[in-house]
Amino acid sequence: MIIGGEFAIPIDRLNNVQTNRKRTENYYCYSSGRSALYYILIYLKEHKNIKRVLLPDYLCSSIVDTIKQVGLSIKFTSLTKDLVFDINELKNNILSNDVVLVINYFGLQNVNLQIDLIKTIAPQCPIIEDDVQAFFHFWDYSSKANFRFTSLRKSFAIPDGGLVQSREPLYTTHDENNFSIYKIAGGILKSLSPSNAEIEQTFLELLAKGESLIQKDVRKTMSIQSKNLFETENISFSQVRRKENADIILKGIEELGIKTIIPVNKTHTPLFVPIYLNNRNKIRKILAENQIYCPVHWPLENLPLQMGKEMEEHELSIVIDQRYGKKEMNKILKIIADHL
């Protein structure tokens, strides 16, 4: 059995058409997480005279690409070992026309504490909370950020979609994105024949084609298919299963003496369990040889990021999502244990 990779999309779920989509009615809907960020930044640039985005020095390069597309400047700020802003450095660098982006890494942080501190030192600066890795926190409405956004495809078998919570009226669009059709086709094909080598090559090509179009579709909206899928998604089951799988992994790595990148609090629902390995590339390669595909967050892409460089070399994201259970978690742990 393959563990990891993009979600398969059962064709029967696509046939379940919803006419009353309550889950998206209170949000601004866009094509992706980076599309959601794009529309937040466009609003801030045009209506709040924002000139610059303060970013943590550990992030996905797509954030930088999106900010450049909007036409704002960027200032990177250091993080502590717990992946929170160095508040003294932030205080020394922040300007009145800045916006601060706070990332909820792996869905494991108490971002409200960071936001409170930022508001104390710079109450005039808006704060954007990036919950792309933290859908379940995004869903609980507890944040004090001015803007929040998340991505559906990171957490569920949903090919596209970014949601925004905003206290300000953002621009909207009705133009559906183009990349989702490739993601849907690839996801369906994966669900039909996941173990056929020739078909696997085809669905991987379709998924990669969709991935290559996401940045071009930042001005587009979420597909009807994804809205339907989201409406029928069993969110509670996914949350419970992720926590159960995370508990198994955490107990196993503790016995192996492996540390997590940041603490995994039982009150949070992780996207992955991020671990720190000195021999990360070796372990990742062996896992892949056993059809276990654990991602790295994130490739540096030549960005000048101190914390990002360290994580690129040592971080491994252990897959714990709702597709899997105890059997798969124990398989992952055994392979890691055998090759430390």
mmCIF file of C-alpha atoms in Angstrom:
data_model
loop_
_atom_site.group_PDB
_atom_site.id
_atom_site.type_symbol
_atom_site.label_atom_id
_atom_site.label_comp_id
_atom_site.label_asym_id
_atom_site.label_seq_id
_atom_site.Cartn_x
_atom_site.Cartn_y
_atom_site.Cartn_z
ATOM 1 C CA MET A 1 0.000 0.000 0.000
ATOM 2 C CA ILE A 2 1.244 3.481 -0.872
ATOM 3 C CA ILE A 3 1.419 5.856 2.097
ATOM 4 C CA GLY A 4 1.519 9.585 1.387
ATOM 5 C CA GLY A 5 1.245 11.635 -1.773
ATOM 6 C CA GLU A 6 -1.836 13.517 -2.888
ATOM 7 C CA PHE A 7 -5.271 12.287 -1.959
ATOM 8 C CA ALA A 8 -7.224 10.003 -4.258
ATOM 9 C CA ILE A 9 -10.727 11.228 -5.160
ATOM 10 C CA PRO A 10 -13.422 8.518 -5.334
ATOM 11 C CA ILE A 11 -15.650 9.240 -8.320
ATOM 12 C CA ASP A 12 -18.838 8.573 -6.328
ATOM 13 C CA ARG A 13 -18.036 11.547 -4.081
ATOM 14 C CA LEU A 14 -17.905 13.827 -7.112
ATOM 15 C CA ASN A 15 -21.371 12.690 -8.104
ATOM 16 C CA ASN A 16 -22.774 13.864 -4.773
ATOM 17 C CA VAL A 17 -23.987 17.317 -5.858
ATOM 18 C CA GLN A 18 -24.787 19.825 -3.097
ATOM 19 C CA THR A 19 -27.127 22.748 -3.633
ATOM 20 C CA ASN A 20 -26.892 24.276 -0.149
ATOM 21 C CA ARG A 21 -23.208 24.778 0.650
ATOM 22 C CA LYS A 22 -23.276 26.040 4.244
ATOM 23 C CA ARG A 23 -19.611 25.389 4.980
ATOM 24 C CA THR A 24 -18.362 28.001 2.532
ATOM 25 C CA GLU A 25 -21.074 30.637 2.907
ATOM 26 C CA ASN A 26 -19.285 32.624 5.638
ATOM 27 C CA TYR A 27 -15.911 32.711 3.891
ATOM 28 C CA TYR A 28 -14.278 34.304 0.915
ATOM 29 C CA CYS A 29 -13.516 31.441 -1.446
ATOM 30 C CA TYR A 30 -10.513 31.383 -3.772
ATOM 31 C CA SER A 31 -8.644 28.840 -5.855
ATOM 32 C CA SER A 32 -5.900 28.003 -3.327
ATOM 33 C CA GLY A 33 -4.118 29.146 -0.194
ATOM 34 C CA ARG A 34 -1.819 31.368 -2.208
ATOM 35 C CA SER A 35 -4.840 32.813 -4.033
ATOM 36 C CA ALA A 36 -6.370 33.623 -0.648
ATOM 37 C CA LEU A 37 -3.164 35.399 0.366
ATOM 38 C CA TYR A 38 -3.081 37.266 -2.951
ATOM 39 C CA TYR A 39 -6.535 38.802 -2.422
ATOM 40 C CA ILE A 40 -5.750 39.744 1.188
ATOM 41 C CA LEU A 41 -2.578 41.535 0.077
ATOM 42 C CA ILE A 42 -4.286 43.282 -2.848
ATOM 43 C CA TYR A 43 -6.821 44.702 -0.406
ATOM 44 C CA LEU A 44 -4.103 45.865 2.014
ATOM 45 C CA LYS A 45 -2.056 47.437 -0.762
ATOM 46 C CA GLU A 46 -4.967 49.344 -2.288
ATOM 47 C CA HIS A 47 -6.945 50.286 0.827
ATOM 48 C CA LYS A 48 -4.462 50.389 3.731
ATOM 49 C CA ASN A 49 -1.339 51.686 1.965
ATOM 50 C CA ILE A 50 0.654 48.608 2.971
ATOM 51 C CA LYS A 51 4.101 48.621 1.370
ATOM 52 C CA ARG A 52 5.895 45.660 2.902
ATOM 53 C CA VAL A 53 5.297 42.173 4.303
ATOM 54 C CA LEU A 54 7.262 40.976 7.330
ATOM 55 C CA LEU A 55 7.860 37.236 6.976
ATOM 56 C CA PRO A 56 9.373 34.529 9.198
ATOM 57 C CA ASP A 57 12.603 33.057 7.858
ATOM 58 C CA TYR A 58 11.033 29.619 7.416
ATOM 59 C CA LEU A 59 8.286 29.299 4.817
ATOM 60 C CA CYS A 60 7.121 27.938 1.481
ATOM 61 C CA SER A 61 8.531 29.802 -1.521
ATOM 62 C CA SER A 62 5.003 30.144 -2.969
ATOM 63 C CA ILE A 63 4.363 32.832 -0.319
ATOM 64 C CA VAL A 64 7.259 34.875 -1.663
ATOM 65 C CA ASP A 65 6.070 34.345 -5.254
ATOM 66 C CA THR A 66 2.592 35.576 -4.352
ATOM 67 C CA ILE A 67 3.864 38.696 -2.559
ATOM 68 C CA LYS A 68 6.023 39.562 -5.558
ATOM 69 C CA GLN A 69 3.008 39.091 -7.821
ATOM 70 C CA VAL A 70 1.108 41.671 -5.753
ATOM 71 C CA GLY A 71 4.073 44.061 -5.932
ATOM 72 C CA LEU A 72 4.944 44.443 -2.255
ATOM 73 C CA SER A 73 8.423 44.368 -0.744
ATOM 74 C CA ILE A 74 9.580 41.717 1.738
ATOM 75 C CA LYS A 75 11.514 41.694 5.004
ATOM 76 C CA PHE A 76 12.523 38.380 6.586
ATOM 77 C CA THR A 77 12.650 38.158 10.370
ATOM 78 C CA SER A 78 14.341 35.494 12.513
ATOM 79 C CA LEU A 79 12.515 32.793 14.418
ATOM 80 C CA THR A 80 13.413 31.225 17.749
ATOM 81 C CA LYS A 81 14.036 27.478 18.063
ATOM 82 C CA ASP A 82 10.302 27.102 18.807
ATOM 83 C CA LEU A 83 9.456 28.660 15.410
ATOM 84 C CA VAL A 84 8.013 31.858 16.830
ATOM 85 C CA PHE A 85 9.118 35.381 15.952
ATOM 86 C CA ASP A 86 12.142 36.800 17.721
ATOM 87 C CA ILE A 87 10.068 39.602 19.188
ATOM 88 C CA ASN A 88 13.016 41.948 19.792
ATOM 89 C CA GLU A 89 14.145 41.684 16.179
ATOM 90 C CA LEU A 90 10.577 42.165 15.007
ATOM 91 C CA LYS A 91 10.238 45.251 17.199
ATOM 92 C CA ASN A 92 13.411 46.756 15.734
ATOM 93 C CA ASN A 93 12.347 46.146 12.128
ATOM 94 C CA ILE A 94 8.610 46.762 11.959
ATOM 95 C CA LEU A 95 7.329 49.889 10.200
ATOM 96 C CA SER A 96 3.942 51.590 10.247
ATOM 97 C CA ASN A 97 3.035 50.452 6.725
ATOM 98 C CA ASP A 98 3.995 46.794 7.250
ATOM 99 C CA VAL A 99 1.789 43.739 7.480
ATOM 100 C CA VAL A 100 2.996 40.735 9.478
ATOM 101 C CA LEU A 101 2.454 37.151 8.318
ATOM 102 C CA VAL A 102 2.263 34.593 11.144
ATOM 103 C CA ILE A 103 2.477 30.924 10.101
ATOM 104 C CA ASN A 104 0.829 28.202 12.165
ATOM 105 C CA TYR A 105 3.463 25.549 11.458
ATOM 106 C CA PHE A 106 2.008 22.043 11.080
ATOM 107 C CA GLY A 107 -1.117 23.186 12.951
ATOM 108 C CA LEU A 108 0.818 22.916 16.223
ATOM 109 C CA GLN A 109 1.325 26.446 17.499
ATOM 110 C CA ASN A 110 -0.538 28.789 19.792
ATOM 111 C CA VAL A 111 -0.477 31.639 17.297
ATOM 112 C CA ASN A 112 -2.720 33.796 19.486
ATOM 113 C CA LEU A 113 0.198 34.383 21.863
ATOM 114 C CA GLN A 114 2.349 35.634 18.977
ATOM 115 C CA ILE A 115 -0.445 37.817 17.675
ATOM 116 C CA ASP A 116 -0.974 39.399 21.113
ATOM 117 C CA LEU A 117 2.739 40.277 21.308
ATOM 118 C CA ILE A 118 2.793 41.742 17.818
ATOM 119 C CA LYS A 119 -0.271 43.857 18.541
ATOM 120 C CA THR A 120 1.450 45.145 21.680
ATOM 121 C CA ILE A 121 4.548 46.379 19.851
ATOM 122 C CA ALA A 122 2.812 47.490 16.635
ATOM 123 C CA PRO A 123 -0.950 47.927 17.121
ATOM 124 C CA GLN A 124 -1.247 49.792 13.812
ATOM 125 C CA CYS A 125 0.023 46.855 11.710
ATOM 126 C CA PRO A 126 -2.453 44.301 10.360
ATOM 127 C CA ILE A 127 -1.686 40.624 10.955
ATOM 128 C CA ILE A 128 -2.316 37.768 8.541
ATOM 129 C CA GLU A 129 -2.548 34.271 9.993
ATOM 130 C CA ASP A 130 -1.441 31.509 7.618
ATOM 131 C CA ASP A 131 -3.434 28.386 8.531
ATOM 132 C CA VAL A 132 -2.608 26.422 5.387
ATOM 133 C CA GLN A 133 -1.136 23.728 7.658
ATOM 134 C CA ALA A 134 -3.748 24.304 10.352
ATOM 135 C CA PHE A 135 -7.234 23.805 8.944
ATOM 136 C CA PHE A 136 -8.677 22.619 12.257
ATOM 137 C CA HIS A 137 -7.465 25.740 14.058
ATOM 138 C CA PHE A 138 -8.799 27.931 11.255
ATOM 139 C CA TRP A 139 -12.193 26.310 11.751
ATOM 140 C CA ASP A 140 -12.483 27.277 15.427
ATOM 141 C CA TYR A 141 -12.732 31.108 15.061
ATOM 142 C CA SER A 142 -10.433 31.763 18.026
ATOM 143 C CA SER A 143 -7.833 33.945 16.324
ATOM 144 C CA LYS A 144 -7.283 37.669 16.868
ATOM 145 C CA ALA A 145 -5.620 38.132 13.476
ATOM 146 C CA ASN A 146 -7.053 40.673 11.043
ATOM 147 C CA PHE A 147 -7.061 38.095 8.253
ATOM 148 C CA ARG A 148 -6.821 34.311 8.227
ATOM 149 C CA PHE A 149 -6.569 31.878 5.355
ATOM 150 C CA THR A 150 -6.304 28.129 4.812
ATOM 151 C CA SER A 151 -6.110 25.563 2.026
ATOM 152 C CA LEU A 152 -8.465 22.599 1.710
ATOM 153 C CA ARG A 153 -6.366 20.355 -0.514
ATOM 154 C CA LYS A 154 -3.632 20.047 2.119
ATOM 155 C CA SER A 155 -5.967 18.314 4.583
ATOM 156 C CA PHE A 156 -8.653 16.558 2.532
ATOM 157 C CA ALA A 157 -9.401 14.777 -0.732
ATOM 158 C CA ILE A 158 -10.410 18.108 -2.252
ATOM 159 C CA PRO A 159 -8.534 19.263 -5.380
ATOM 160 C CA ASP A 160 -8.549 23.027 -4.784
ATOM 161 C CA GLY A 161 -9.877 25.800 -2.600
ATOM 162 C CA GLY A 162 -8.632 28.509 -0.266
ATOM 163 C CA LEU A 163 -10.801 30.086 2.433
ATOM 164 C CA VAL A 164 -10.416 33.493 4.071
ATOM 165 C CA GLN A 165 -11.802 34.921 7.288
ATOM 166 C CA SER A 166 -11.708 38.692 6.999
ATOM 167 C CA ARG A 167 -12.989 41.661 8.957
ATOM 168 C CA GLU A 168 -12.704 43.750 5.802
ATOM 169 C CA PRO A 169 -14.560 43.464 2.456
ATOM 170 C CA LEU A 170 -12.229 41.687 0.038
ATOM 171 C CA TYR A 171 -12.443 41.463 -3.728
ATOM 172 C CA THR A 172 -14.131 38.351 -5.075
ATOM 173 C CA THR A 173 -14.087 36.538 -8.379
ATOM 174 C CA HIS A 174 -16.407 34.091 -10.137
ATOM 175 C CA ASP A 175 -13.823 32.777 -12.605
ATOM 176 C CA GLU A 176 -13.143 29.117 -11.797
ATOM 177 C CA ASN A 177 -9.545 28.001 -11.811
ATOM 178 C CA ASN A 178 -8.001 25.765 -14.470
ATOM 179 C CA PHE A 179 -5.676 23.644 -12.357
ATOM 180 C CA SER A 180 -8.414 21.738 -10.516
ATOM 181 C CA ILE A 181 -9.447 19.728 -13.589
ATOM 182 C CA TYR A 182 -6.003 18.126 -13.655
ATOM 183 C CA LYS A 183 -6.091 17.513 -9.916
ATOM 184 C CA ILE A 184 -9.549 15.946 -10.206
ATOM 185 C CA ALA A 185 -8.544 13.728 -13.134
ATOM 186 C CA GLY A 186 -5.369 12.626 -11.375
ATOM 187 C CA GLY A 187 -7.201 12.013 -8.109
ATOM 188 C CA ILE A 188 -9.895 9.904 -9.766
ATOM 189 C CA LEU A 189 -7.325 7.834 -11.648
ATOM 190 C CA LYS A 190 -5.364 7.289 -8.431
ATOM 191 C CA SER A 191 -8.507 6.036 -6.675
ATOM 192 C CA LEU A 192 -9.239 3.543 -9.461
ATOM 193 C CA SER A 193 -5.827 1.901 -9.899
ATOM 194 C CA PRO A 194 -3.310 3.066 -7.291
ATOM 195 C CA SER A 195 -0.977 0.075 -7.753
ATOM 196 C CA ASN A 196 -0.795 -0.077 -11.568
ATOM 197 C CA ALA A 197 2.627 1.287 -12.607
ATOM 198 C CA GLU A 198 1.515 2.662 -15.987
ATOM 199 C CA ILE A 199 -1.591 4.286 -14.550
ATOM 200 C CA GLU A 200 0.456 5.627 -11.645
ATOM 201 C CA GLN A 201 2.710 7.453 -14.088
ATOM 202 C CA THR A 202 -0.349 8.999 -15.756
ATOM 203 C CA PHE A 203 -2.013 10.231 -12.577
ATOM 204 C CA LEU A 204 1.290 11.608 -11.299
ATOM 205 C CA GLU A 205 1.679 13.569 -14.537
ATOM 206 C CA LEU A 206 -1.861 14.928 -14.229
ATOM 207 C CA LEU A 207 -1.309 15.970 -10.607
ATOM 208 C CA ALA A 208 2.005 17.608 -11.506
ATOM 209 C CA LYS A 209 0.365 19.480 -14.387
ATOM 210 C CA GLY A 210 -2.253 20.840 -12.002
ATOM 211 C CA GLU A 211 0.443 21.844 -9.516
ATOM 212 C CA SER A 212 2.287 23.791 -12.203
ATOM 213 C CA LEU A 213 -0.801 25.934 -12.903
ATOM 214 C CA ILE A 214 -1.668 26.950 -9.323
ATOM 215 C CA GLN A 215 0.363 30.166 -9.281
ATOM 216 C CA LYS A 216 -1.147 31.253 -12.600
ATOM 217 C CA ASP A 217 -4.610 30.821 -11.111
ATOM 218 C CA VAL A 218 -4.210 33.106 -8.077
ATOM 219 C CA ARG A 219 -6.919 35.412 -9.405
ATOM 220 C CA LYS A 220 -9.450 32.577 -9.724
ATOM 221 C CA THR A 221 -12.006 31.043 -7.396
ATOM 222 C CA MET A 222 -12.698 27.617 -5.927
ATOM 223 C CA SER A 223 -14.273 25.010 -8.215
ATOM 224 C CA ILE A 224 -17.876 23.857 -7.791
ATOM 225 C CA GLN A 225 -16.599 20.284 -7.436
ATOM 226 C CA SER A 226 -14.453 21.226 -4.456
ATOM 227 C CA LYS A 227 -17.309 23.099 -2.799
ATOM 228 C CA ASN A 228 -19.428 19.952 -3.140
ATOM 229 C CA LEU A 229 -16.666 17.734 -1.765
ATOM 230 C CA PHE A 230 -16.059 20.049 1.178
ATOM 231 C CA GLU A 231 -19.735 20.036 2.077
ATOM 232 C CA THR A 232 -19.734 16.244 2.478
ATOM 233 C CA GLU A 233 -16.290 15.894 4.103
ATOM 234 C CA ASN A 234 -16.313 14.149 7.474
ATOM 235 C CA ILE A 235 -14.229 16.742 9.303
ATOM 236 C CA SER A 236 -14.719 15.251 12.779
ATOM 237 C CA PHE A 237 -13.513 11.818 11.670
ATOM 238 C CA SER A 238 -10.432 13.331 10.035
ATOM 239 C CA GLN A 239 -9.594 15.267 13.172
ATOM 240 C CA VAL A 240 -9.947 12.263 15.480
ATOM 241 C CA ARG A 241 -7.966 9.954 13.175
ATOM 242 C CA ARG A 242 -5.110 12.441 12.804
ATOM 243 C CA LYS A 243 -4.804 12.774 16.566
ATOM 244 C CA GLU A 244 -4.842 8.996 17.025
ATOM 245 C CA ASN A 245 -2.151 8.520 14.387
ATOM 246 C CA ALA A 246 -0.068 11.348 15.836
ATOM 247 C CA ASP A 247 -0.186 9.694 19.275
ATOM 248 C CA ILE A 248 1.166 6.436 17.833
ATOM 249 C CA ILE A 249 4.000 8.218 16.041
ATOM 250 C CA LEU A 250 4.874 10.337 19.077
ATOM 251 C CA LYS A 251 5.113 7.315 21.385
ATOM 252 C CA GLY A 252 7.228 5.474 18.828
ATOM 253 C CA ILE A 253 9.724 8.255 18.151
ATOM 254 C CA GLU A 254 10.098 8.949 21.860
ATOM 255 C CA GLU A 255 11.300 5.368 22.310
ATOM 256 C CA LEU A 256 13.748 5.930 19.442
ATOM 257 C CA GLY A 257 15.075 9.165 20.909
ATOM 258 C CA ILE A 258 13.807 11.257 17.980
ATOM 259 C CA LYS A 259 12.668 14.817 18.657
ATOM 260 C CA THR A 260 9.847 16.711 17.013
ATOM 261 C CA ILE A 261 10.613 20.086 15.418
ATOM 262 C CA ILE A 262 8.201 21.747 17.830
ATOM 263 C CA PRO A 263 6.116 20.232 20.659
ATOM 264 C CA VAL A 264 2.981 18.357 19.611
ATOM 265 C CA ASN A 265 0.274 19.396 22.041
ATOM 266 C CA LYS A 266 -2.671 17.018 22.325
ATOM 267 C CA THR A 267 -5.099 19.943 21.991
ATOM 268 C CA HIS A 268 -3.859 20.596 18.433
ATOM 269 C CA THR A 269 -4.580 18.599 15.286
ATOM 270 C CA PRO A 270 -1.377 18.186 13.259
ATOM 271 C CA LEU A 271 -1.116 18.202 9.501
ATOM 272 C CA PHE A 272 2.021 16.052 9.904
ATOM 273 C CA VAL A 273 4.295 15.114 12.784
ATOM 274 C CA PRO A 274 7.484 17.048 11.963
ATOM 275 C CA ILE A 275 10.648 15.329 13.186
ATOM 276 C CA TYR A 276 14.311 16.373 13.249
ATOM 277 C CA LEU A 277 16.830 13.904 11.808
ATOM 278 C CA ASN A 278 20.562 14.238 11.247
ATOM 279 C CA ASN A 279 20.308 11.542 8.564
ATOM 280 C CA ARG A 280 17.049 12.833 7.108
ATOM 281 C CA ASN A 281 17.871 12.208 3.439
ATOM 282 C CA LYS A 282 18.839 8.589 4.112
ATOM 283 C CA ILE A 283 15.661 7.859 6.095
ATOM 284 C CA ARG A 284 13.455 9.619 3.573
ATOM 285 C CA LYS A 285 14.987 7.631 0.707
ATOM 286 C CA ILE A 286 14.445 4.314 2.499
ATOM 287 C CA LEU A 287 10.846 5.226 3.313
ATOM 288 C CA ALA A 288 10.232 6.061 -0.366
ATOM 289 C CA GLU A 289 11.725 2.706 -1.397
ATOM 290 C CA ASN A 290 8.992 1.172 0.769
ATOM 291 C CA GLN A 291 6.303 3.337 -0.899
ATOM 292 C CA ILE A 292 6.042 5.739 2.041
ATOM 293 C CA TYR A 293 6.262 9.305 0.801
ATOM 294 C CA CYS A 294 6.945 11.814 3.560
ATOM 295 C CA PRO A 295 7.407 15.425 2.387
ATOM 296 C CA VAL A 296 9.982 17.981 3.466
ATOM 297 C CA HIS A 297 8.912 21.453 4.568
ATOM 298 C CA TRP A 298 10.203 23.263 2.635
ATOM 299 C CA PRO A 299 12.717 23.258 -0.232
ATOM 300 C CA LEU A 300 14.724 26.466 0.161
ATOM 301 C CA GLU A 301 14.457 27.591 -3.496
ATOM 302 C CA ASN A 302 17.518 29.860 -3.059
ATOM 303 C CA LEU A 303 15.775 32.038 -0.469
ATOM 304 C CA PRO A 304 17.998 33.672 2.218
ATOM 305 C CA LEU A 305 16.370 31.903 5.168
ATOM 306 C CA GLN A 306 18.460 30.900 8.178
ATOM 307 C CA MET A 307 15.828 28.720 9.848
ATOM 308 C CA GLY A 308 14.584 27.566 6.453
ATOM 309 C CA LYS A 309 18.056 26.258 5.587
ATOM 310 C CA GLU A 310 18.279 24.197 8.763
ATOM 311 C CA MET A 311 14.814 22.740 8.264
ATOM 312 C CA GLU A 312 15.502 21.943 4.608
ATOM 313 C CA GLU A 313 18.382 19.759 5.756
ATOM 314 C CA HIS A 314 16.834 18.059 8.801
ATOM 315 C CA GLU A 315 12.998 18.238 8.833
ATOM 316 C CA LEU A 316 10.830 15.274 7.815
ATOM 317 C CA SER A 317 7.026 15.417 7.886
ATOM 318 C CA ILE A 318 5.583 12.076 8.994
ATOM 319 C CA VAL A 319 2.273 11.360 7.265
ATOM 320 C CA ILE A 320 -0.561 10.856 9.787
ATOM 321 C CA ASP A 321 -3.699 11.748 7.857
ATOM 322 C CA GLN A 322 -7.107 10.116 7.935
ATOM 323 C CA ARG A 323 -6.377 7.661 5.108
ATOM 324 C CA TYR A 324 -4.295 5.576 7.505
ATOM 325 C CA GLY A 325 -4.400 3.907 10.887
ATOM 326 C CA LYS A 326 -2.355 1.939 13.401
ATOM 327 C CA LYS A 327 -0.985 -0.553 10.859
ATOM 328 C CA GLU A 328 0.476 2.155 8.617
ATOM 329 C CA MET A 329 1.874 4.163 11.541
ATOM 330 C CA ASN A 330 3.663 1.103 12.918
ATOM 331 C CA LYS A 331 5.098 0.338 9.480
ATOM 332 C CA ILE A 332 6.570 3.846 9.298
ATOM 333 C CA LEU A 333 8.044 3.518 12.795
ATOM 334 C CA LYS A 334 9.593 0.117 12.079
ATOM 335 C CA ILE A 335 11.361 1.313 8.954
ATOM 336 C CA ILE A 336 12.728 4.368 10.754
ATOM 337 C CA ALA A 337 13.865 2.237 13.713
ATOM 338 C CA ASP A 338 15.639 -0.255 11.433
ATOM 339 C CA HIS A 339 17.677 2.456 9.691
ATOM 340 C CA LEU A 340 18.579 5.056 12.301
#
